[in-house]
Each structure stands twice: as structure tokens, then as C-alpha cells.
Amino acid sequence: AQLQGAQFNSYNWGGYLVYALREHPVFVDGRTDLYGDEFLTQYLQTAIGGDGWRETLEQYDIQWVLIETNSGLARRLRDEANWRTAYEDDLAVVFVREA
């Protein structure tokens, strides 16, 4: 299945994704000076599944998520009816928003 729409990705993989998936703009990568503290705090809160994680995914119209398998966000999305697991291994999981 083709991944479409905006993605939310792990900060740790952003630099690689810029190179490997050029057709999909990353949510965040290691160029922290481009993003600012407020955005990076919002990213971190979302990645850990903390306060406001749903709102962040809505605000940016996130359609798919690539995140560490054992992250807080992965644990949250596993319990959400409108997200399905498209891929998972010991390191990474891809969730896709259901229409």
C-alpha cells in the first residue's frame, strides 16, 4: 500500500527519511535550528504519547506514523480504532489512519 499524506516520524530517523523517502516530507529531523523549541516540545510530547498527542496529529493532518515500536505514541495508537498497524518489527512500526 502506498503511504499518502502527511507523516509523523521519529526524530532519530528524520535525516535518513529526508534522503530515503524524498517524496514524503518529514515531520522532524536533526536540523533543530529549523524547528524552534515550541515545535520540538510539541513533537516530543506527541512521540511519548503525552498530553496533546491526538491534537498534534489532528493539527498537522497526520495520515501515517513511523515511530519506534516501544514508544509511548505507538502504545497509544495501538488502542485507537481509527489507526491500523501497516508494518511492525522489533525496531519500528508504521501506523496508517483509517478513513
PDB file of C-alpha atoms in Angstrom:
ATOM      1  CA  ALA A   1       0.000   0.000   0.000  1.00  0.00           C
ATOM      2  CA  GLN A   2       1.219   3.467  -0.836  1.00  0.00           C
ATOM      3  CA  LEU A   3       1.669   5.847   2.063  1.00  0.00           C
ATOM      4  CA  GLN A   4      -0.100   9.115   1.371  1.00  0.00           C
ATOM      5  CA  GLY A   5      -0.468  12.397   3.161  1.00  0.00           C
ATOM      6  CA  ALA A   6       1.487  13.940   5.990  1.00  0.00           C
ATOM      7  CA  GLN A   7       3.674  11.756   8.168  1.00  0.00           C
ATOM      8  CA  PHE A   8       4.770  11.895  11.781  1.00  0.00           C
ATOM      9  CA  ASN A   9       8.202  10.339  12.158  1.00  0.00           C
ATOM     10  CA  SER A  10      10.748   9.614  14.836  1.00  0.00           C
ATOM     11  CA  TYR A  11      13.278  12.429  15.257  1.00  0.00           C
ATOM     12  CA  ASN A  12      16.030   9.800  15.183  1.00  0.00           C
ATOM     13  CA  TRP A  13      15.121   8.711  11.655  1.00  0.00           C
ATOM     14  CA  GLY A  14      14.316  12.108  10.151  1.00  0.00           C
ATOM     15  CA  GLY A  15      17.679  12.630   8.476  1.00  0.00           C
ATOM     16  CA  TYR A  16      17.554   9.215   6.846  1.00  0.00           C
ATOM     17  CA  LEU A  17      13.962   9.720   5.714  1.00  0.00           C
ATOM     18  CA  VAL A  18      14.832  13.052   4.063  1.00  0.00           C
ATOM     19  CA  TYR A  19      17.200  11.024   1.872  1.00  0.00           C
ATOM     20  CA  ALA A  20      15.307   7.719   1.533  1.00  0.00           C
ATOM     21  CA  LEU A  21      11.711   8.922   1.120  1.00  0.00           C
ATOM     22  CA  ARG A  22      12.148  12.202  -0.696  1.00  0.00           C
ATOM     23  CA  GLU A  23       8.521  12.240  -1.849  1.00  0.00           C
ATOM     24  CA  HIS A  24       7.329  12.349   1.799  1.00  0.00           C
ATOM     25  CA  PRO A  25       8.331  15.495   3.709  1.00  0.00           C
ATOM     26  CA  VAL A  26       9.462  14.605   7.226  1.00  0.00           C
ATOM     27  CA  PHE A  27       7.742  15.924  10.341  1.00  0.00           C
ATOM     28  CA  VAL A  28      11.067  16.481  12.116  1.00  0.00           C
ATOM     29  CA  ASP A  29      14.758  15.739  11.670  1.00  0.00           C
ATOM     30  CA  GLY A  30      18.070  16.618  13.287  1.00  0.00           C
ATOM     31  CA  ARG A  31      18.181  20.204  11.989  1.00  0.00           C
ATOM     32  CA  THR A  32      16.800  21.511  15.280  1.00  0.00           C
ATOM     33  CA  ASP A  33      17.580  25.146  14.411  1.00  0.00           C
ATOM     34  CA  LEU A  34      14.875  24.992  11.720  1.00  0.00           C
ATOM     35  CA  TYR A  35      12.089  23.994  14.083  1.00  0.00           C
ATOM     36  CA  GLY A  36      12.293  26.014  17.292  1.00  0.00           C
ATOM     37  CA  ASP A  37      11.779  24.984  20.906  1.00  0.00           C
ATOM     38  CA  GLU A  38       7.977  25.139  20.921  1.00  0.00           C
ATOM     39  CA  PHE A  39       7.650  22.786  17.932  1.00  0.00           C
ATOM     40  CA  LEU A  40      10.268  20.376  19.291  1.00  0.00           C
ATOM     41  CA  THR A  41       8.496  20.267  22.660  1.00  0.00           C
ATOM     42  CA  GLN A  42       5.219  19.505  20.850  1.00  0.00           C
ATOM     43  CA  TYR A  43       6.985  16.771  18.843  1.00  0.00           C
ATOM     44  CA  LEU A  44       8.443  15.204  21.996  1.00  0.00           C
ATOM     45  CA  GLN A  45       5.125  15.272  23.878  1.00  0.00           C
ATOM     46  CA  THR A  46       3.488  13.546  20.906  1.00  0.00           C
ATOM     47  CA  ALA A  47       6.245  10.942  20.460  1.00  0.00           C
ATOM     48  CA  ILE A  48       5.959   9.869  24.096  1.00  0.00           C
ATOM     49  CA  GLY A  49       2.169   9.754  23.870  1.00  0.00           C
ATOM     50  CA  GLY A  50       1.922  12.629  26.326  1.00  0.00           C
ATOM     51  CA  ASP A  51      -0.595  15.432  26.713  1.00  0.00           C
ATOM     52  CA  GLY A  52      -1.974  16.695  23.424  1.00  0.00           C
ATOM     53  CA  TRP A  53      -0.727  13.866  21.216  1.00  0.00           C
ATOM     54  CA  ARG A  54      -4.094  13.465  19.454  1.00  0.00           C
ATOM     55  CA  GLU A  55      -4.340  17.220  18.902  1.00  0.00           C
ATOM     56  CA  THR A  56      -0.892  17.305  17.267  1.00  0.00           C
ATOM     57  CA  LEU A  57      -1.821  14.531  14.834  1.00  0.00           C
ATOM     58  CA  GLU A  58      -5.031  16.412  14.003  1.00  0.00           C
ATOM     59  CA  GLN A  59      -3.368  19.832  13.747  1.00  0.00           C
ATOM     60  CA  TYR A  60      -0.894  18.593  11.136  1.00  0.00           C
ATOM     61  CA  ASP A  61      -3.406  16.241   9.439  1.00  0.00           C
ATOM     62  CA  ILE A  62      -1.066  13.289  10.014  1.00  0.00           C
ATOM     63  CA  GLN A  63      -2.071  10.305   7.886  1.00  0.00           C
ATOM     64  CA  TRP A  64       0.726   7.907   8.814  1.00  0.00           C
ATOM     65  CA  VAL A  65       3.202   7.484  11.633  1.00  0.00           C
ATOM     66  CA  LEU A  66       6.677   5.883  11.605  1.00  0.00           C
ATOM     67  CA  ILE A  67       7.902   5.560  15.183  1.00  0.00           C
ATOM     68  CA  GLU A  68       9.851   3.253  17.477  1.00  0.00           C
ATOM     69  CA  THR A  69       7.911   0.075  18.274  1.00  0.00           C
ATOM     70  CA  ASN A  70       8.111   0.584  22.041  1.00  0.00           C
ATOM     71  CA  SER A  71       7.431   4.347  22.060  1.00  0.00           C
ATOM     72  CA  GLY A  72       4.629   5.929  24.022  1.00  0.00           C
ATOM     73  CA  LEU A  73       2.923   7.056  20.821  1.00  0.00           C
ATOM     74  CA  ALA A  74       2.999   3.504  19.443  1.00  0.00           C
ATOM     75  CA  ARG A  75       1.331   2.243  22.630  1.00  0.00           C
ATOM     76  CA  ARG A  76      -1.370   4.918  22.292  1.00  0.00           C
ATOM     77  CA  LEU A  77      -2.042   4.280  18.597  1.00  0.00           C
ATOM     78  CA  ARG A  78      -2.426   0.522  19.144  1.00  0.00           C
ATOM     79  CA  ASP A  79      -5.501   1.349  21.238  1.00  0.00           C
ATOM     80  CA  GLU A  80      -7.050   3.734  18.684  1.00  0.00           C
ATOM     81  CA  ALA A  81      -9.852   2.392  16.487  1.00  0.00           C
ATOM     82  CA  ASN A  82      -9.045   4.760  13.607  1.00  0.00           C
ATOM     83  CA  TRP A  83      -5.367   3.743  13.314  1.00  0.00           C
ATOM     84  CA  ARG A  84      -4.125   0.423  11.985  1.00  0.00           C
ATOM     85  CA  THR A  85      -0.682  -1.148  12.038  1.00  0.00           C
ATOM     86  CA  ALA A  86       0.636  -1.355   8.473  1.00  0.00           C
ATOM     87  CA  TYR A  87       4.092  -2.677   9.388  1.00  0.00           C
ATOM     88  CA  GLU A  88       5.913  -3.650  12.565  1.00  0.00           C
ATOM     89  CA  ASP A  89       9.227  -5.184  13.561  1.00  0.00           C
ATOM     90  CA  ASP A  90      11.393  -5.048  16.701  1.00  0.00           C
ATOM     91  CA  LEU A  91      12.587  -1.516  15.911  1.00  0.00           C
ATOM     92  CA  ALA A  92       9.871   0.347  14.014  1.00  0.00           C
ATOM     93  CA  VAL A  93       6.145   0.437  13.488  1.00  0.00           C
ATOM     94  CA  VAL A  94       4.078   2.167  10.798  1.00  0.00           C
ATOM     95  CA  PHE A  95       0.523   3.202  11.603  1.00  0.00           C
ATOM     96  CA  VAL A  96      -1.930   4.397   8.957  1.00  0.00           C
ATOM     97  CA  ARG A  97      -5.005   6.495   9.704  1.00  0.00           C
ATOM     98  CA  GLU A  98      -8.207   4.810   8.587  1.00  0.00           C
ATOM     99  CA  ALA A  99     -10.683   6.871   6.589  1.00  0.00           C
TER     100      ALA A  99
END
